[in-house]
PDB file of C-alpha atoms in Angstrom:
ATOM      1  CA  UNK A   1      38.734   2.427   2.035  1.00  0.00           C
ATOM      2  CA  UNK A   2      35.439   0.406   1.770  1.00  0.00           C
ATOM      3  CA  UNK A   3      32.266   0.755  -0.259  1.00  0.00           C
ATOM      4  CA  UNK A   4      30.149   1.367   2.760  1.00  0.00           C
ATOM      5  CA  UNK A   5      31.750   4.206   4.231  1.00  0.00           C
ATOM      6  CA  UNK A   6      32.452   6.131   0.573  1.00  0.00           C
ATOM      7  CA  UNK A   7      28.669   6.027  -0.213  1.00  0.00           C
ATOM      8  CA  UNK A   8      27.840   7.322   3.250  1.00  0.00           C
ATOM      9  CA  UNK A   9      30.350   9.832   2.899  1.00  0.00           C
ATOM     10  CA  UNK A  10      28.827  10.439  -0.904  1.00  0.00           C
ATOM     11  CA  UNK A  11      25.213  10.910   0.754  1.00  0.00           C
ATOM     12  CA  UNK A  12      26.452  13.557   3.216  1.00  0.00           C
ATOM     13  CA  UNK A  13      28.328  15.327   0.856  1.00  0.00           C
ATOM     14  CA  UNK A  14      25.224  15.216  -1.610  1.00  0.00           C
ATOM     15  CA  UNK A  15      23.298  16.647   1.170  1.00  0.00           C
ATOM     16  CA  UNK A  16      25.637  19.501   2.816  1.00  0.00           C
ATOM     17  CA  UNK A  17      27.478  20.617  -0.535  1.00  0.00           C
ATOM     18  CA  UNK A  18      30.240  21.141   1.662  1.00  0.00           C
ATOM     19  CA  UNK A  19      33.050  19.034   2.519  1.00  0.00           C
ATOM     20  CA  UNK A  20      33.528  20.594   6.108  1.00  0.00           C
ATOM     21  CA  UNK A  21      29.881  20.237   7.154  1.00  0.00           C
ATOM     22  CA  UNK A  22      29.907  16.895   5.377  1.00  0.00           C
ATOM     23  CA  UNK A  23      33.141  15.749   7.438  1.00  0.00           C
ATOM     24  CA  UNK A  24      31.712  17.250  10.465  1.00  0.00           C
ATOM     25  CA  UNK A  25      28.760  14.874  10.033  1.00  0.00           C
ATOM     26  CA  UNK A  26      31.031  11.925   9.634  1.00  0.00           C
ATOM     27  CA  UNK A  27      33.169  12.870  12.146  1.00  0.00           C
ATOM     28  CA  UNK A  28      36.332  13.018  10.283  1.00  0.00           C
ATOM     29  CA  UNK A  29      38.205  15.397   8.476  1.00  0.00           C
ATOM     30  CA  UNK A  30      37.699  16.970   5.317  1.00  0.00           C
ATOM     31  CA  UNK A  31      40.799  15.795   3.730  1.00  0.00           C
ATOM     32  CA  UNK A  32      39.451  12.085   4.690  1.00  0.00           C
ATOM     33  CA  UNK A  33      36.116  13.160   2.940  1.00  0.00           C
ATOM     34  CA  UNK A  34      37.765  14.016  -0.129  1.00  0.00           C
ATOM     35  CA  UNK A  35      39.709  11.249  -0.325  1.00  0.00           C
ATOM     36  CA  UNK A  36      36.783   8.867   0.417  1.00  0.00           C
ATOM     37  CA  UNK A  37      34.804  10.715  -2.514  1.00  0.00           C
ATOM     38  CA  UNK A  38      38.116  10.657  -4.591  1.00  0.00           C
ATOM     39  CA  UNK A  39      38.209   6.666  -4.077  1.00  0.00           C
ATOM     40  CA  UNK A  40      34.655   6.163  -4.776  1.00  0.00           C
ATOM     41  CA  UNK A  41      34.816   8.016  -8.158  1.00  0.00           C
ATOM     42  CA  UNK A  42      37.805   6.063  -9.225  1.00  0.00           C
ATOM     43  CA  UNK A  43      35.792   2.983  -8.186  1.00  0.00           C
ATOM     44  CA  UNK A  44      32.939   3.987 -10.357  1.00  0.00           C
ATOM     45  CA  UNK A  45      34.962   5.623 -13.325  1.00  0.00           C
ATOM     46  CA  UNK A  46      32.740   8.549 -12.654  1.00  0.00           C
ATOM     47  CA  UNK A  47      32.975  12.087 -11.630  1.00  0.00           C
ATOM     48  CA  UNK A  48      29.988  12.615  -9.152  1.00  0.00           C
ATOM     49  CA  UNK A  49      30.705  16.374  -8.049  1.00  0.00           C
ATOM     50  CA  UNK A  50      31.614  19.749  -9.544  1.00  0.00           C
ATOM     51  CA  UNK A  51      33.774  21.218  -7.072  1.00  0.00           C
ATOM     52  CA  UNK A  52      34.081  24.736  -6.652  1.00  0.00           C
ATOM     53  CA  UNK A  53      35.450  27.338  -4.020  1.00  0.00           C
ATOM     54  CA  UNK A  54      32.215  28.297  -2.371  1.00  0.00           C
ATOM     55  CA  UNK A  55      30.486  24.818  -2.642  1.00  0.00           C
ATOM     56  CA  UNK A  56      30.117  21.211  -4.458  1.00  0.00           C
ATOM     57  CA  UNK A  57      27.196  20.571  -6.510  1.00  0.00           C
ATOM     58  CA  UNK A  58      26.424  17.084  -8.203  1.00  0.00           C
ATOM     59  CA  UNK A  59      26.949  16.247 -11.608  1.00  0.00           C
ATOM     60  CA  UNK A  60      24.551  14.243 -13.983  1.00  0.00           C
ATOM     61  CA  UNK A  61      26.004  10.887 -13.031  1.00  0.00           C
ATOM     62  CA  UNK A  62      26.271  11.940  -9.224  1.00  0.00           C
ATOM     63  CA  UNK A  63      22.101  12.985  -9.305  1.00  0.00           C
ATOM     64  CA  UNK A  64      21.636   9.285 -10.981  1.00  0.00           C
ATOM     65  CA  UNK A  65      23.686   7.810  -8.400  1.00  0.00           C
ATOM     66  CA  UNK A  66      22.192   9.242  -5.523  1.00  0.00           C
ATOM     67  CA  UNK A  67      18.914   7.805  -5.381  1.00  0.00           C
ATOM     68  CA  UNK A  68      20.488   4.260  -5.879  1.00  0.00           C
ATOM     69  CA  UNK A  69      23.067   5.043  -2.870  1.00  0.00           C
ATOM     70  CA  UNK A  70      20.532   6.158  -0.446  1.00  0.00           C
ATOM     71  CA  UNK A  71      18.717   3.315  -1.286  1.00  0.00           C
ATOM     72  CA  UNK A  72      21.366   0.923  -0.531  1.00  0.00           C
ATOM     73  CA  UNK A  73      22.342   2.353   2.807  1.00  0.00           C
ATOM     74  CA  UNK A  74      18.214   1.934   3.573  1.00  0.00           C
ATOM     75  CA  UNK A  75      18.522  -1.575   2.730  1.00  0.00           C
ATOM     76  CA  UNK A  76      21.887  -1.714   5.101  1.00  0.00           C
ATOM     77  CA  UNK A  77      20.381  -0.010   8.139  1.00  0.00           C
ATOM     78  CA  UNK A  78      17.362  -2.484   7.775  1.00  0.00           C
ATOM     79  CA  UNK A  79      19.516  -5.354   7.604  1.00  0.00           C
ATOM     80  CA  UNK A  80      21.779  -4.307  10.769  1.00  0.00           C
ATOM     81  CA  UNK A  81      18.821  -3.266  12.583  1.00  0.00           C
ATOM     82  CA  UNK A  82      17.092  -6.562  11.889  1.00  0.00           C
ATOM     83  CA  UNK A  83      20.358  -8.364  12.804  1.00  0.00           C
ATOM     84  CA  UNK A  84      20.284  -6.674  16.164  1.00  0.00           C
ATOM     85  CA  UNK A  85      16.886  -7.851  16.826  1.00  0.00           C
ATOM     86  CA  UNK A  86      15.483 -11.171  16.845  1.00  0.00           C
ATOM     87  CA  UNK A  87      13.358 -12.003  14.077  1.00  0.00           C
ATOM     88  CA  UNK A  88      10.126 -12.405  16.505  1.00  0.00           C
ATOM     89  CA  UNK A  89      11.025  -9.527  17.997  1.00  0.00           C
ATOM     90  CA  UNK A  90      10.777  -6.896  15.350  1.00  0.00           C
ATOM     91  CA  UNK A  91      11.108  -2.926  15.887  1.00  0.00           C
ATOM     92  CA  UNK A  92      10.616   0.308  14.603  1.00  0.00           C
ATOM     93  CA  UNK A  93       8.523   2.259  11.963  1.00  0.00           C
ATOM     94  CA  UNK A  94       6.546   0.076   9.449  1.00  0.00           C
ATOM     95  CA  UNK A  95       5.039   2.565   6.548  1.00  0.00           C
ATOM     96  CA  UNK A  96       1.857   1.506   4.964  1.00  0.00           C
ATOM     97  CA  UNK A  97      -0.307   3.588   2.203  1.00  0.00           C
ATOM     98  CA  UNK A  98      -3.590   1.823   1.551  1.00  0.00           C
ATOM     99  CA  UNK A  99      -7.041   2.889  -0.239  1.00  0.00           C
ATOM    100  CA  UNK A 100      -9.311   4.279   2.414  1.00  0.00           C
ATOM    101  CA  UNK A 101     -11.682   1.480   2.282  1.00  0.00           C
ATOM    102  CA  UNK A 102      -9.020  -1.276   2.624  1.00  0.00           C
ATOM    103  CA  UNK A 103      -7.402   0.812   5.362  1.00  0.00           C
ATOM    104  CA  UNK A 104     -10.602   1.266   7.569  1.00  0.00           C
ATOM    105  CA  UNK A 105     -12.652  -1.819   6.527  1.00  0.00           C
ATOM    106  CA  UNK A 106      -9.651  -4.671   6.279  1.00  0.00           C
ATOM    107  CA  UNK A 107      -6.333  -3.641   7.840  1.00  0.00           C
ATOM    108  CA  UNK A 108      -7.391  -1.786  11.071  1.00  0.00           C
ATOM    109  CA  UNK A 109      -8.560  -4.822  12.699  1.00  0.00           C
ATOM    110  CA  UNK A 110      -5.420  -6.961  11.622  1.00  0.00           C
ATOM    111  CA  UNK A 111      -3.031  -3.525  12.502  1.00  0.00           C
ATOM    112  CA  UNK A 112      -4.503  -3.876  16.145  1.00  0.00           C
ATOM    113  CA  UNK A 113      -3.697  -7.301  16.623  1.00  0.00           C
ATOM    114  CA  UNK A 114      -0.248  -7.213  15.006  1.00  0.00           C
ATOM    115  CA  UNK A 115       0.783  -4.196  17.311  1.00  0.00           C
ATOM    116  CA  UNK A 116      -0.554  -6.293  20.533  1.00  0.00           C
ATOM    117  CA  UNK A 117       1.511  -9.331  19.382  1.00  0.00           C
ATOM    118  CA  UNK A 118       4.684  -6.830  18.313  1.00  0.00           C
ATOM    119  CA  UNK A 119       4.883  -3.907  20.739  1.00  0.00           C
ATOM    120  CA  UNK A 120       8.175  -2.631  19.463  1.00  0.00           C
ATOM    121  CA  UNK A 121       6.729  -1.905  15.839  1.00  0.00           C
ATOM    122  CA  UNK A 122       5.219   1.286  15.242  1.00  0.00           C
ATOM    123  CA  UNK A 123       2.776   1.769  12.061  1.00  0.00           C
ATOM    124  CA  UNK A 124       2.212   4.515   9.865  1.00  0.00           C
ATOM    125  CA  UNK A 125      -0.959   4.199   7.934  1.00  0.00           C
ATOM    126  CA  UNK A 126      -1.343   6.462   4.712  1.00  0.00           C
ATOM    127  CA  UNK A 127      -4.288   7.037   2.779  1.00  0.00           C
ATOM    128  CA  UNK A 128      -3.468   6.215  -1.054  1.00  0.00           C
ATOM    129  CA  UNK A 129      -5.667   7.543  -3.476  1.00  0.00           C
ATOM    130  CA  UNK A 130      -7.985   5.778  -5.574  1.00  0.00           C
ATOM    131  CA  UNK A 131      -6.254   5.004  -8.894  1.00  0.00           C
ATOM    132  CA  UNK A 132      -2.697   5.981  -7.961  1.00  0.00           C
ATOM    133  CA  UNK A 133       0.115   3.427  -8.231  1.00  0.00           C
ATOM    134  CA  UNK A 134       2.337   2.208  -5.579  1.00  0.00           C
ATOM    135  CA  UNK A 135       5.098   4.309  -4.430  1.00  0.00           C
ATOM    136  CA  UNK A 136       8.504   3.937  -2.704  1.00  0.00           C
ATOM    137  CA  UNK A 137       7.820   6.067   0.109  1.00  0.00           C
ATOM    138  CA  UNK A 138       6.170   3.009   1.729  1.00  0.00           C
ATOM    139  CA  UNK A 139       7.248  -0.203   3.274  1.00  0.00           C
ATOM    140  CA  UNK A 140       3.914  -1.736   2.189  1.00  0.00           C
ATOM    141  CA  UNK A 141       1.462  -0.540  -0.260  1.00  0.00           C
ATOM    142  CA  UNK A 142      -2.005  -2.396   0.227  1.00  0.00           C
ATOM    143  CA  UNK A 143      -4.657  -1.655  -2.888  1.00  0.00           C
ATOM    144  CA  UNK A 144      -6.361  -3.408  -6.055  1.00  0.00           C
ATOM    145  CA  UNK A 145      -3.359  -3.607  -8.984  1.00  0.00           C
ATOM    146  CA  UNK A 146      -4.390  -1.583 -11.577  1.00  0.00           C
ATOM    147  CA  UNK A 147      -4.176  -2.739 -15.129  1.00  0.00           C
ATOM    148  CA  UNK A 148      -1.397  -0.901 -16.530  1.00  0.00           C
ATOM    149  CA  UNK A 149       0.990  -1.184 -13.538  1.00  0.00           C
ATOM    150  CA  UNK A 150       4.291  -2.804 -14.236  1.00  0.00           C
ATOM    151  CA  UNK A 151       6.994  -1.356 -12.370  1.00  0.00           C
ATOM    152  CA  UNK A 152      10.850  -2.836 -12.037  1.00  0.00           C
ATOM    153  CA  UNK A 153      10.865  -0.979  -8.530  1.00  0.00           C
ATOM    154  CA  UNK A 154       8.355  -2.775  -7.057  1.00  0.00           C
ATOM    155  CA  UNK A 155       7.405  -6.426  -6.110  1.00  0.00           C
ATOM    156  CA  UNK A 156       3.958  -7.765  -5.287  1.00  0.00           C
ATOM    157  CA  UNK A 157       1.991 -10.567  -3.616  1.00  0.00           C
ATOM    158  CA  UNK A 158      -1.517 -11.313  -3.808  1.00  0.00           C
ATOM    159  CA  UNK A 159      -3.257 -10.926  -0.466  1.00  0.00           C
ATOM    160  CA  UNK A 160      -6.635 -12.370  -0.997  1.00  0.00           C
ATOM    161  CA  UNK A 161      -8.836 -13.432  -3.836  1.00  0.00           C
ATOM    162  CA  UNK A 162     -12.802 -12.231  -3.569  1.00  0.00           C
ATOM    163  CA  UNK A 163     -16.175 -11.305  -5.302  1.00  0.00           C
ATOM    164  CA  UNK A 164     -18.784  -9.102  -4.884  1.00  0.00           C
ATOM    165  CA  UNK A 165     -21.959  -9.659  -3.432  1.00  0.00           C
ATOM    166  CA  UNK A 166     -25.485  -8.108  -3.305  1.00  0.00           C
ATOM    167  CA  UNK A 167     -26.415  -7.242   0.452  1.00  0.00           C
ATOM    168  CA  UNK A 168     -29.001  -5.218   2.018  1.00  0.00           C
ATOM    169  CA  UNK A 169     -30.839  -4.503   5.299  1.00  0.00           C
ATOM    170  CA  UNK A 170     -33.385  -7.098   6.578  1.00  0.00           C
ATOM    171  CA  UNK A 171     -35.791  -3.976   7.050  1.00  0.00           C
ATOM    172  CA  UNK A 172     -35.348  -3.221   3.349  1.00  0.00           C
ATOM    173  CA  UNK A 173     -36.400  -6.834   2.384  1.00  0.00           C
ATOM    174  CA  UNK A 174     -39.773  -6.791   3.984  1.00  0.00           C
ATOM    175  CA  UNK A 175     -40.514  -3.817   2.763  1.00  0.00           C
ATOM    176  CA  UNK A 176     -39.465  -4.446  -0.855  1.00  0.00           C
ATOM    177  CA  UNK A 177     -40.410  -6.988  -3.623  1.00  0.00           C
ATOM    178  CA  UNK A 178     -38.618 -10.154  -3.294  1.00  0.00           C
ATOM    179  CA  UNK A 179     -35.567 -10.679  -5.249  1.00  0.00           C
ATOM    180  CA  UNK A 180     -35.001 -14.007  -6.971  1.00  0.00           C
ATOM    181  CA  UNK A 181     -32.721 -13.760 -10.031  1.00  0.00           C
ATOM    182  CA  UNK A 182     -30.581 -11.272 -11.241  1.00  0.00           C
ATOM    183  CA  UNK A 183     -33.191  -9.588 -13.261  1.00  0.00           C
ATOM    184  CA  UNK A 184     -35.269  -8.542 -10.217  1.00  0.00           C
ATOM    185  CA  UNK A 185     -32.425  -6.353  -9.185  1.00  0.00           C
ATOM    186  CA  UNK A 186     -33.498  -3.716 -12.085  1.00  0.00           C
ATOM    187  CA  UNK A 187     -36.698  -2.914  -9.903  1.00  0.00           C
ATOM    188  CA  UNK A 188     -34.506  -1.941  -6.979  1.00  0.00           C
ATOM    189  CA  UNK A 189     -32.558   1.232  -5.835  1.00  0.00           C
ATOM    190  CA  UNK A 190     -28.822   0.671  -6.051  1.00  0.00           C
ATOM    191  CA  UNK A 191     -26.101   1.976  -3.795  1.00  0.00           C
ATOM    192  CA  UNK A 192     -22.422   1.958  -5.268  1.00  0.00           C
ATOM    193  CA  UNK A 193     -19.094   3.491  -5.552  1.00  0.00           C
ATOM    194  CA  UNK A 194     -18.349   6.211  -8.488  1.00  0.00           C
ATOM    195  CA  UNK A 195     -16.345   3.969 -10.276  1.00  0.00           C
ATOM    196  CA  UNK A 196     -19.160   1.404 -10.843  1.00  0.00           C
ATOM    197  CA  UNK A 197     -21.188   4.592 -11.739  1.00  0.00           C
ATOM    198  CA  UNK A 198     -19.209   4.796 -14.508  1.00  0.00           C
ATOM    199  CA  UNK A 199     -18.802   1.475 -15.511  1.00  0.00           C
ATOM    200  CA  UNK A 200     -22.907   1.234 -15.314  1.00  0.00           C
ATOM    201  CA  UNK A 201     -22.602  -2.410 -14.681  1.00  0.00           C
ATOM    202  CA  UNK A 202     -21.047  -5.417 -12.928  1.00  0.00           C
ATOM    203  CA  UNK A 203     -19.889  -8.510 -14.607  1.00  0.00           C
ATOM    204  CA  UNK A 204     -20.756 -12.077 -13.754  1.00  0.00           C
ATOM    205  CA  UNK A 205     -18.627 -15.224 -13.980  1.00  0.00           C
ATOM    206  CA  UNK A 206     -21.065 -16.548 -16.431  1.00  0.00           C
ATOM    207  CA  UNK A 207     -21.156 -13.263 -18.693  1.00  0.00           C
ATOM    208  CA  UNK A 208     -24.279 -12.093 -17.392  1.00  0.00           C
ATOM    209  CA  UNK A 209     -23.920  -8.309 -16.950  1.00  0.00           C
ATOM    210  CA  UNK A 210     -25.777  -6.635 -13.866  1.00  0.00           C
ATOM    211  CA  UNK A 211     -26.796  -3.297 -14.937  1.00  0.00           C
ATOM    212  CA  UNK A 212     -26.604  -0.327 -12.267  1.00  0.00           C
ATOM    213  CA  UNK A 213     -28.974   2.570 -13.964  1.00  0.00           C
ATOM    214  CA  UNK A 214     -31.424   2.303 -10.911  1.00  0.00           C
ATOM    215  CA  UNK A 215     -29.032   3.888  -8.218  1.00  0.00           C
ATOM    216  CA  UNK A 216     -29.985   6.513  -5.673  1.00  0.00           C
ATOM    217  CA  UNK A 217     -26.996   6.946  -3.953  1.00  0.00           C
ATOM    218  CA  UNK A 218     -23.093   6.793  -4.893  1.00  0.00           C
ATOM    219  CA  UNK A 219     -19.983   7.440  -2.750  1.00  0.00           C
ATOM    220  CA  UNK A 220     -16.330   6.545  -2.553  1.00  0.00           C
ATOM    221  CA  UNK A 221     -16.617   6.206   1.328  1.00  0.00           C
ATOM    222  CA  UNK A 222     -17.344   3.109   3.132  1.00  0.00           C
ATOM    223  CA  UNK A 223     -19.015   4.650   6.083  1.00  0.00           C
ATOM    224  CA  UNK A 224     -21.310   6.636   3.938  1.00  0.00           C
ATOM    225  CA  UNK A 225     -22.264   3.427   1.657  1.00  0.00           C
ATOM    226  CA  UNK A 226     -22.957   1.277   5.206  1.00  0.00           C
ATOM    227  CA  UNK A 227     -24.946   4.038   6.177  1.00  0.00           C
ATOM    228  CA  UNK A 228     -27.367   4.010   3.355  1.00  0.00           C
ATOM    229  CA  UNK A 229     -27.283   0.213   3.222  1.00  0.00           C
ATOM    230  CA  UNK A 230     -28.109  -0.516   6.920  1.00  0.00           C
ATOM    231  CA  UNK A 231     -30.690   2.208   7.053  1.00  0.00           C
ATOM    232  CA  UNK A 232     -32.243   0.533   4.207  1.00  0.00           C
ATOM    233  CA  UNK A 233     -31.869   3.004   1.221  1.00  0.00           C
ATOM    234  CA  UNK A 234     -31.149  -0.093  -1.354  1.00  0.00           C
ATOM    235  CA  UNK A 235     -28.814  -2.640  -2.081  1.00  0.00           C
ATOM    236  CA  UNK A 236     -25.470  -2.683  -1.966  1.00  0.00           C
ATOM    237  CA  UNK A 237     -22.756  -4.188  -4.273  1.00  0.00           C
ATOM    238  CA  UNK A 238     -19.877  -4.931  -2.178  1.00  0.00           C
ATOM    239  CA  UNK A 239     -17.159  -7.928  -1.584  1.00  0.00           C
ATOM    240  CA  UNK A 240     -17.672  -9.277   2.149  1.00  0.00           C
ATOM    241  CA  UNK A 241     -14.216  -8.779   2.867  1.00  0.00           C
ATOM    242  CA  UNK A 242     -15.271  -5.142   3.782  1.00  0.00           C
ATOM    243  CA  UNK A 243     -18.594  -5.702   5.783  1.00  0.00           C
ATOM    244  CA  UNK A 244     -17.775  -8.578   8.186  1.00  0.00           C
ATOM    245  CA  UNK A 245     -18.493  -6.706  11.095  1.00  0.00           C
ATOM    246  CA  UNK A 246     -22.265  -5.752   9.555  1.00  0.00           C
ATOM    247  CA  UNK A 247     -22.699  -9.355   8.584  1.00  0.00           C
ATOM    248  CA  UNK A 248     -21.672 -10.919  11.740  1.00  0.00           C
ATOM    249  CA  UNK A 249     -23.924  -7.924  13.792  1.00  0.00           C
ATOM    250  CA  UNK A 250     -27.078  -9.241  11.132  1.00  0.00           C
ATOM    251  CA  UNK A 251     -27.154  -5.843   9.837  1.00  0.00           C
ATOM    252  CA  UNK A 252     -26.558  -6.875   6.757  1.00  0.00           C
ATOM    253  CA  UNK A 253     -27.960 -10.345   4.613  1.00  0.00           C
ATOM    254  CA  UNK A 254     -26.446 -11.468   1.139  1.00  0.00           C
ATOM    255  CA  UNK A 255     -28.929 -12.069  -1.708  1.00  0.00           C
ATOM    256  CA  UNK A 256     -28.830 -14.526  -4.361  1.00  0.00           C
ATOM    257  CA  UNK A 257     -25.682 -16.044  -3.099  1.00  0.00           C
ATOM    258  CA  UNK A 258     -25.222 -18.272  -6.008  1.00  0.00           C
ATOM    259  CA  UNK A 259     -24.137 -15.405  -8.333  1.00  0.00           C
ATOM    260  CA  UNK A 260     -20.420 -14.747  -8.652  1.00  0.00           C
ATOM    261  CA  UNK A 261     -18.933 -11.810  -9.972  1.00  0.00           C
ATOM    262  CA  UNK A 262     -15.689 -11.654 -11.418  1.00  0.00           C
ATOM    263  CA  UNK A 263     -12.798 -12.008  -9.165  1.00  0.00           C
ATOM    264  CA  UNK A 264     -10.733  -8.992  -7.702  1.00  0.00           C
ATOM    265  CA  UNK A 265      -7.367  -9.427  -6.283  1.00  0.00           C
ATOM    266  CA  UNK A 266      -6.022  -7.438  -3.401  1.00  0.00           C
ATOM    267  CA  UNK A 267      -2.233  -7.485  -3.410  1.00  0.00           C
ATOM    268  CA  UNK A 268       0.633  -5.687  -1.333  1.00  0.00           C
ATOM    269  CA  UNK A 269       3.401  -4.096  -3.080  1.00  0.00           C
ATOM    270  CA  UNK A 270       6.964  -3.616  -1.606  1.00  0.00           C
ATOM    271  CA  UNK A 271      10.022  -2.105  -3.241  1.00  0.00           C
ATOM    272  CA  UNK A 272      12.024  -4.925  -5.244  1.00  0.00           C
ATOM    273  CA  UNK A 273      15.240  -4.906  -3.161  1.00  0.00           C
ATOM    274  CA  UNK A 274      17.196  -7.951  -2.535  1.00  0.00           C
ATOM    275  CA  UNK A 275      16.566  -7.601   1.247  1.00  0.00           C
ATOM    276  CA  UNK A 276      13.015  -7.149   2.954  1.00  0.00           C
ATOM    277  CA  UNK A 277      12.951  -5.986   6.349  1.00  0.00           C
ATOM    278  CA  UNK A 278      11.533  -8.370   8.809  1.00  0.00           C
ATOM    279  CA  UNK A 279       8.777  -6.342  10.151  1.00  0.00           C
ATOM    280  CA  UNK A 280       7.537  -6.003   6.542  1.00  0.00           C
ATOM    281  CA  UNK A 281       7.571  -9.649   6.041  1.00  0.00           C
ATOM    282  CA  UNK A 282       6.022 -10.687   9.397  1.00  0.00           C
ATOM    283  CA  UNK A 283       2.877  -8.170   8.876  1.00  0.00           C
ATOM    284  CA  UNK A 284       2.735  -9.799   5.346  1.00  0.00           C
ATOM    285  CA  UNK A 285       2.696 -13.319   6.756  1.00  0.00           C
ATOM    286  CA  UNK A 286       0.276 -12.107   9.514  1.00  0.00           C
ATOM    287  CA  UNK A 287      -2.265 -10.510   7.283  1.00  0.00           C
ATOM    288  CA  UNK A 288      -2.463 -13.491   4.618  1.00  0.00           C
ATOM    289  CA  UNK A 289      -2.879 -15.867   7.927  1.00  0.00           C
ATOM    290  CA  UNK A 290      -5.922 -13.571   9.071  1.00  0.00           C
ATOM    291  CA  UNK A 291      -7.511 -12.585   5.687  1.00  0.00           C
TER     292      UNK A 291
END
């Protein structure tokens, strides 16, 4: 008897609630399945199931043990898969969650390049709602770290530290008063996200605050914000990592580059386990090199 086969049998029995069905999936006899469960319960010193003539149900201890057992098996499968394939040839599904602007503006160009480099990998990119904490359903979660987020279930690493800037379309600048200092911004229309609308200002490194009272367009989506800025509707406060293409094409230009806002960090979170799948590690390294 061994821990791995017993743990697999436990998870199958918890799923099927039937020794016969679980044994069929494991391709063993019901009596062998029962012996594995008995062995596991003795090793743990716990009763994992309540057995009746009709069905098998988890005890409270069994319910507590189940997610840990499933996580252990998932780690083992990932380690086995990576061992069977070269570290330079990762394969399988990589599940990533990111906030919408991070996914569309930052990740997609790098995902395209990563998949070209590692064609055996498949990526599922899901949207993480603003303000939501990372979950354990994804291999990687890319987002801004929330101030109150402190989960022992996750590890995290900083991908990039960046600062916001003030940007406008060339057409906007030709038709409006020249901006020479922070105070001049009060005379211009502002384009911004609803989060800054609620705060009402942007904090500078030197302690100054840029008030955002004179706004004319608010959205939490990148495309409408960029459309408004590129079409000369006002000034846009944004980090340059979100508008690389627009800057390269000359659709937006930076104003007052000497002004520095407080720093913001983009994080990658992943499950706090001893083993990180090769494809997750390679994707993180790939991002850090390119951002």
